[in-house]
Amino acid sequence: MKNVKTNAMRLLEKEKIAYELMTYEIVEGSMSPEYLADQIGKDVLSIFKTIVTVGHSGNNYVFVVQLTEELDLKKAAKAADEKNIELIDQRDLEKLTGYIRGGCSPVGMKKQFKTFFDERIGSFERIVVSAGKRGFQIEADPKDLVRATRAAVTDIKKDTKSIFR
């Protein structure tokens, strides 16, 4: 397992960005945010998920929000300067990004899509995102991840409470 290299890891290494690789056991049906946090020994609030969307124009966008939060599609559309945005069909995820559901990293996708990180990344010295393969996470400085993905940082989190809280 230690010899696994994903596109996300290769890109970070090419950009000389330091990261820590963490692994966890995949247990179907038991994959809660708390389970993941416990498995990798990190605060659940420092773990972020990657959401791939499509805008009214047909362009795709990537949004990164805390694992326990929801993406606000109206805020996302405004950030992307789109009339509206919706989640992509999950069956198209691998073809579009090179990653599968549960292993989608904002770093190292097949194509560089316009990417947005939620502004809450500024509260952390290091954040955790998928390493590009199920069972693998990477922890890095959020400023480095923003640089590697050429992302914007803005408020894209839904203001209501998540179902995980």
PDB file of C-alpha atoms in Angstrom:
ATOM      1  CA  MET A   1       0.000   0.000   0.000  1.00  0.00           C
ATOM      2  CA  LYS A   2       2.866   2.383   0.697  1.00  0.00           C
ATOM      3  CA  ASN A   3       3.942   2.244  -2.978  1.00  0.00           C
ATOM      4  CA  VAL A   4       0.625   3.615  -4.247  1.00  0.00           C
ATOM      5  CA  LYS A   5       1.007   6.822  -6.254  1.00  0.00           C
ATOM      6  CA  THR A   6      -2.054   8.672  -7.460  1.00  0.00           C
ATOM      7  CA  ASN A   7      -2.213  11.603  -9.856  1.00  0.00           C
ATOM      8  CA  ALA A   8      -2.828  13.853  -6.833  1.00  0.00           C
ATOM      9  CA  MET A   9       0.389  12.693  -5.157  1.00  0.00           C
ATOM     10  CA  ARG A  10       2.390  12.961  -8.383  1.00  0.00           C
ATOM     11  CA  LEU A  11       1.184  16.526  -8.977  1.00  0.00           C
ATOM     12  CA  LEU A  12       1.970  17.603  -5.397  1.00  0.00           C
ATOM     13  CA  GLU A  13       5.451  16.105  -5.689  1.00  0.00           C
ATOM     14  CA  LYS A  14       6.014  17.795  -9.057  1.00  0.00           C
ATOM     15  CA  GLU A  15       4.992  21.124  -7.466  1.00  0.00           C
ATOM     16  CA  LYS A  16       7.290  20.353  -4.483  1.00  0.00           C
ATOM     17  CA  ILE A  17       4.346  20.512  -2.077  1.00  0.00           C
ATOM     18  CA  ALA A  18       4.793  18.603   1.176  1.00  0.00           C
ATOM     19  CA  TYR A  19       1.973  16.282   2.156  1.00  0.00           C
ATOM     20  CA  GLU A  20       1.311  13.431   4.536  1.00  0.00           C
ATOM     21  CA  LEU A  21      -0.329  10.287   3.169  1.00  0.00           C
ATOM     22  CA  MET A  22      -2.820   8.533   5.447  1.00  0.00           C
ATOM     23  CA  THR A  23      -4.725   5.324   4.829  1.00  0.00           C
ATOM     24  CA  TYR A  24      -7.925   3.936   6.286  1.00  0.00           C
ATOM     25  CA  GLU A  25      -9.901   0.723   6.018  1.00  0.00           C
ATOM     26  CA  ILE A  26     -12.990   0.910   3.827  1.00  0.00           C
ATOM     27  CA  VAL A  27     -15.988  -0.617   5.595  1.00  0.00           C
ATOM     28  CA  GLU A  28     -19.033  -0.497   3.324  1.00  0.00           C
ATOM     29  CA  GLY A  29     -22.062   0.929   5.129  1.00  0.00           C
ATOM     30  CA  SER A  30     -19.991   2.316   8.014  1.00  0.00           C
ATOM     31  CA  MET A  31     -18.237   5.215   6.313  1.00  0.00           C
ATOM     32  CA  SER A  32     -19.307   8.179   8.434  1.00  0.00           C
ATOM     33  CA  PRO A  33     -17.244  11.362   8.755  1.00  0.00           C
ATOM     34  CA  GLU A  34     -16.482  10.384  12.342  1.00  0.00           C
ATOM     35  CA  TYR A  35     -15.279   6.929  11.237  1.00  0.00           C
ATOM     36  CA  LEU A  36     -12.883   8.472   8.729  1.00  0.00           C
ATOM     37  CA  ALA A  37     -11.593  11.017  11.258  1.00  0.00           C
ATOM     38  CA  ASP A  38     -11.018   8.269  13.823  1.00  0.00           C
ATOM     39  CA  GLN A  39      -9.244   6.026  11.287  1.00  0.00           C
ATOM     40  CA  ILE A  40      -6.763   8.716  10.221  1.00  0.00           C
ATOM     41  CA  GLY A  41      -6.478  10.383  13.636  1.00  0.00           C
ATOM     42  CA  LYS A  42      -7.584  13.843  12.516  1.00  0.00           C
ATOM     43  CA  ASP A  43     -10.245  16.344  13.592  1.00  0.00           C
ATOM     44  CA  VAL A  44     -13.343  15.731  11.470  1.00  0.00           C
ATOM     45  CA  LEU A  45     -13.614  19.485  10.796  1.00  0.00           C
ATOM     46  CA  SER A  46     -10.211  19.497   9.060  1.00  0.00           C
ATOM     47  CA  ILE A  47     -11.355  16.904   6.501  1.00  0.00           C
ATOM     48  CA  PHE A  48     -12.711  18.263   3.223  1.00  0.00           C
ATOM     49  CA  LYS A  49     -14.641  16.570   0.402  1.00  0.00           C
ATOM     50  CA  THR A  50     -14.542  17.214  -3.337  1.00  0.00           C
ATOM     51  CA  ILE A  51     -17.767  17.862  -5.235  1.00  0.00           C
ATOM     52  CA  VAL A  52     -17.876  17.991  -9.040  1.00  0.00           C
ATOM     53  CA  THR A  53     -20.643  19.989 -10.688  1.00  0.00           C
ATOM     54  CA  VAL A  54     -21.871  21.198 -14.044  1.00  0.00           C
ATOM     55  CA  GLY A  55     -23.069  24.726 -14.707  1.00  0.00           C
ATOM     56  CA  HIS A  56     -25.860  26.035 -16.941  1.00  0.00           C
ATOM     57  CA  SER A  57     -23.178  26.735 -19.570  1.00  0.00           C
ATOM     58  CA  GLY A  58     -22.124  23.067 -19.603  1.00  0.00           C
ATOM     59  CA  ASN A  59     -18.777  23.844 -17.936  1.00  0.00           C
ATOM     60  CA  ASN A  60     -17.671  21.695 -15.012  1.00  0.00           C
ATOM     61  CA  TYR A  61     -16.554  23.069 -11.665  1.00  0.00           C
ATOM     62  CA  VAL A  62     -14.967  21.568  -8.560  1.00  0.00           C
ATOM     63  CA  PHE A  63     -15.941  22.631  -5.047  1.00  0.00           C
ATOM     64  CA  VAL A  64     -14.194  21.622  -1.823  1.00  0.00           C
ATOM     65  CA  VAL A  65     -16.114  21.867   1.472  1.00  0.00           C
ATOM     66  CA  GLN A  66     -15.802  20.348   4.922  1.00  0.00           C
ATOM     67  CA  LEU A  67     -16.829  16.706   5.020  1.00  0.00           C
ATOM     68  CA  THR A  68     -19.588  17.443   7.544  1.00  0.00           C
ATOM     69  CA  GLU A  69     -21.054  20.332   5.544  1.00  0.00           C
ATOM     70  CA  GLU A  70     -23.099  20.757   2.372  1.00  0.00           C
ATOM     71  CA  LEU A  71     -22.340  22.764  -0.746  1.00  0.00           C
ATOM     72  CA  ASP A  72     -24.713  25.679  -1.288  1.00  0.00           C
ATOM     73  CA  LEU A  73     -25.534  25.415  -5.003  1.00  0.00           C
ATOM     74  CA  LYS A  74     -26.651  29.059  -5.190  1.00  0.00           C
ATOM     75  CA  LYS A  75     -23.398  30.293  -3.677  1.00  0.00           C
ATOM     76  CA  ALA A  76     -21.508  27.894  -5.947  1.00  0.00           C
ATOM     77  CA  ALA A  77     -23.269  29.222  -9.047  1.00  0.00           C
ATOM     78  CA  LYS A  78     -22.516  32.793  -8.011  1.00  0.00           C
ATOM     79  CA  ALA A  79     -18.835  31.953  -7.409  1.00  0.00           C
ATOM     80  CA  ALA A  80     -18.597  30.305 -10.844  1.00  0.00           C
ATOM     81  CA  ASP A  81     -20.547  33.123 -12.524  1.00  0.00           C
ATOM     82  CA  GLU A  82     -23.204  30.652 -13.668  1.00  0.00           C
ATOM     83  CA  LYS A  83     -26.981  30.955 -13.806  1.00  0.00           C
ATOM     84  CA  ASN A  84     -27.218  27.682 -11.879  1.00  0.00           C
ATOM     85  CA  ILE A  85     -25.132  24.664 -10.956  1.00  0.00           C
ATOM     86  CA  GLU A  86     -26.021  21.056 -10.288  1.00  0.00           C
ATOM     87  CA  LEU A  87     -24.110  17.976  -9.210  1.00  0.00           C
ATOM     88  CA  ILE A  88     -22.841  15.801 -12.035  1.00  0.00           C
ATOM     89  CA  ASP A  89     -24.235  12.323 -12.560  1.00  0.00           C
ATOM     90  CA  GLN A  90     -21.945  10.125 -10.450  1.00  0.00           C
ATOM     91  CA  ARG A  91     -21.688   7.640 -13.348  1.00  0.00           C
ATOM     92  CA  ASP A  92     -19.754  10.340 -15.241  1.00  0.00           C
ATOM     93  CA  LEU A  93     -17.284  11.083 -12.435  1.00  0.00           C
ATOM     94  CA  GLU A  94     -14.462   8.720 -13.415  1.00  0.00           C
ATOM     95  CA  LYS A  95     -14.658   9.547 -17.136  1.00  0.00           C
ATOM     96  CA  LEU A  96     -14.572  13.264 -16.321  1.00  0.00           C
ATOM     97  CA  THR A  97     -11.994  13.388 -13.513  1.00  0.00           C
ATOM     98  CA  GLY A  98     -10.075  10.112 -13.580  1.00  0.00           C
ATOM     99  CA  TYR A  99     -11.245   9.446 -10.020  1.00  0.00           C
ATOM    100  CA  ILE A 100     -14.032   7.271  -8.600  1.00  0.00           C
ATOM    101  CA  ARG A 101     -16.697   8.213  -6.061  1.00  0.00           C
ATOM    102  CA  GLY A 102     -15.172   8.162  -2.591  1.00  0.00           C
ATOM    103  CA  GLY A 103     -11.701   8.732  -4.012  1.00  0.00           C
ATOM    104  CA  CYS A 104     -12.059  12.029  -5.855  1.00  0.00           C
ATOM    105  CA  SER A 105      -9.267  14.482  -5.097  1.00  0.00           C
ATOM    106  CA  PRO A 106      -9.378  18.156  -6.088  1.00  0.00           C
ATOM    107  CA  VAL A 107      -5.721  17.706  -7.090  1.00  0.00           C
ATOM    108  CA  GLY A 108      -4.589  15.963 -10.270  1.00  0.00           C
ATOM    109  CA  MET A 109      -7.840  15.482 -12.172  1.00  0.00           C
ATOM    110  CA  LYS A 110      -7.647  14.496 -15.855  1.00  0.00           C
ATOM    111  CA  LYS A 111      -8.474  18.098 -16.724  1.00  0.00           C
ATOM    112  CA  GLN A 112      -7.960  21.237 -14.654  1.00  0.00           C
ATOM    113  CA  PHE A 113     -11.454  22.497 -13.859  1.00  0.00           C
ATOM    114  CA  LYS A 114     -12.161  25.827 -12.220  1.00  0.00           C
ATOM    115  CA  THR A 115     -11.922  24.979  -8.524  1.00  0.00           C
ATOM    116  CA  PHE A 116     -13.249  26.663  -5.391  1.00  0.00           C
ATOM    117  CA  PHE A 117     -12.319  25.933  -1.779  1.00  0.00           C
ATOM    118  CA  ASP A 118     -14.655  27.000   0.995  1.00  0.00           C
ATOM    119  CA  GLU A 119     -13.262  29.930   2.955  1.00  0.00           C
ATOM    120  CA  ARG A 120     -13.185  27.852   6.150  1.00  0.00           C
ATOM    121  CA  ILE A 121      -9.860  26.362   4.995  1.00  0.00           C
ATOM    122  CA  GLY A 122      -8.340  29.563   6.405  1.00  0.00           C
ATOM    123  CA  SER A 123      -9.087  28.271   9.912  1.00  0.00           C
ATOM    124  CA  PHE A 124      -6.625  25.391   9.516  1.00  0.00           C
ATOM    125  CA  GLU A 125      -2.857  25.112   9.206  1.00  0.00           C
ATOM    126  CA  ARG A 126      -3.380  21.790   7.428  1.00  0.00           C
ATOM    127  CA  ILE A 127      -6.418  20.173   5.825  1.00  0.00           C
ATOM    128  CA  VAL A 128      -7.178  16.659   4.635  1.00  0.00           C
ATOM    129  CA  VAL A 129      -8.511  15.813   1.157  1.00  0.00           C
ATOM    130  CA  SER A 130      -8.775  12.606  -0.814  1.00  0.00           C
ATOM    131  CA  ALA A 131      -5.503  11.378  -2.273  1.00  0.00           C
ATOM    132  CA  GLY A 132      -7.333  10.175  -5.391  1.00  0.00           C
ATOM    133  CA  LYS A 133      -8.042   6.610  -4.341  1.00  0.00           C
ATOM    134  CA  ARG A 134     -10.529   5.138  -1.872  1.00  0.00           C
ATOM    135  CA  GLY A 135      -8.796   4.429   1.431  1.00  0.00           C
ATOM    136  CA  PHE A 136      -6.182   7.153   0.927  1.00  0.00           C
ATOM    137  CA  GLN A 137      -6.153  10.736   2.212  1.00  0.00           C
ATOM    138  CA  ILE A 138      -3.547  13.480   2.042  1.00  0.00           C
ATOM    139  CA  GLU A 139      -2.952  16.242   4.553  1.00  0.00           C
ATOM    140  CA  ALA A 140      -1.295  19.453   3.382  1.00  0.00           C
ATOM    141  CA  ASP A 141      -1.186  23.193   3.896  1.00  0.00           C
ATOM    142  CA  PRO A 142      -4.434  24.585   2.432  1.00  0.00           C
ATOM    143  CA  LYS A 143      -2.528  27.427   0.738  1.00  0.00           C
ATOM    144  CA  ASP A 144      -0.464  24.839  -1.121  1.00  0.00           C
ATOM    145  CA  LEU A 145      -3.578  22.928  -2.201  1.00  0.00           C
ATOM    146  CA  VAL A 146      -5.164  26.151  -3.460  1.00  0.00           C
ATOM    147  CA  ARG A 147      -1.989  26.915  -5.414  1.00  0.00           C
ATOM    148  CA  ALA A 148      -1.774  23.380  -6.859  1.00  0.00           C
ATOM    149  CA  THR A 149      -5.374  23.528  -8.094  1.00  0.00           C
ATOM    150  CA  ARG A 150      -5.282  27.227  -9.068  1.00  0.00           C
ATOM    151  CA  ALA A 151      -8.411  27.586  -6.960  1.00  0.00           C
ATOM    152  CA  ALA A 152     -10.382  30.502  -5.615  1.00  0.00           C
ATOM    153  CA  VAL A 153     -11.338  30.670  -1.939  1.00  0.00           C
ATOM    154  CA  THR A 154     -14.874  31.818  -1.167  1.00  0.00           C
ATOM    155  CA  ASP A 155     -17.981  31.134   0.923  1.00  0.00           C
ATOM    156  CA  ILE A 156     -19.698  28.113  -0.657  1.00  0.00           C
ATOM    157  CA  LYS A 157     -20.979  26.253   2.421  1.00  0.00           C
ATOM    158  CA  LYS A 158     -24.702  25.897   3.012  1.00  0.00           C
ATOM    159  CA  ASP A 159     -25.743  27.910   6.052  1.00  0.00           C
ATOM    160  CA  THR A 160     -28.110  25.238   7.359  1.00  0.00           C
ATOM    161  CA  LYS A 161     -26.943  22.437   9.610  1.00  0.00           C
ATOM    162  CA  SER A 162     -25.620  19.358   7.875  1.00  0.00           C
ATOM    163  CA  ILE A 163     -27.302  15.985   8.326  1.00  0.00           C
ATOM    164  CA  PHE A 164     -24.069  14.844  10.005  1.00  0.00           C
ATOM    165  CA  ARG A 165     -24.445  17.212  12.944  1.00  0.00           C
TER     166      ARG A 165
END
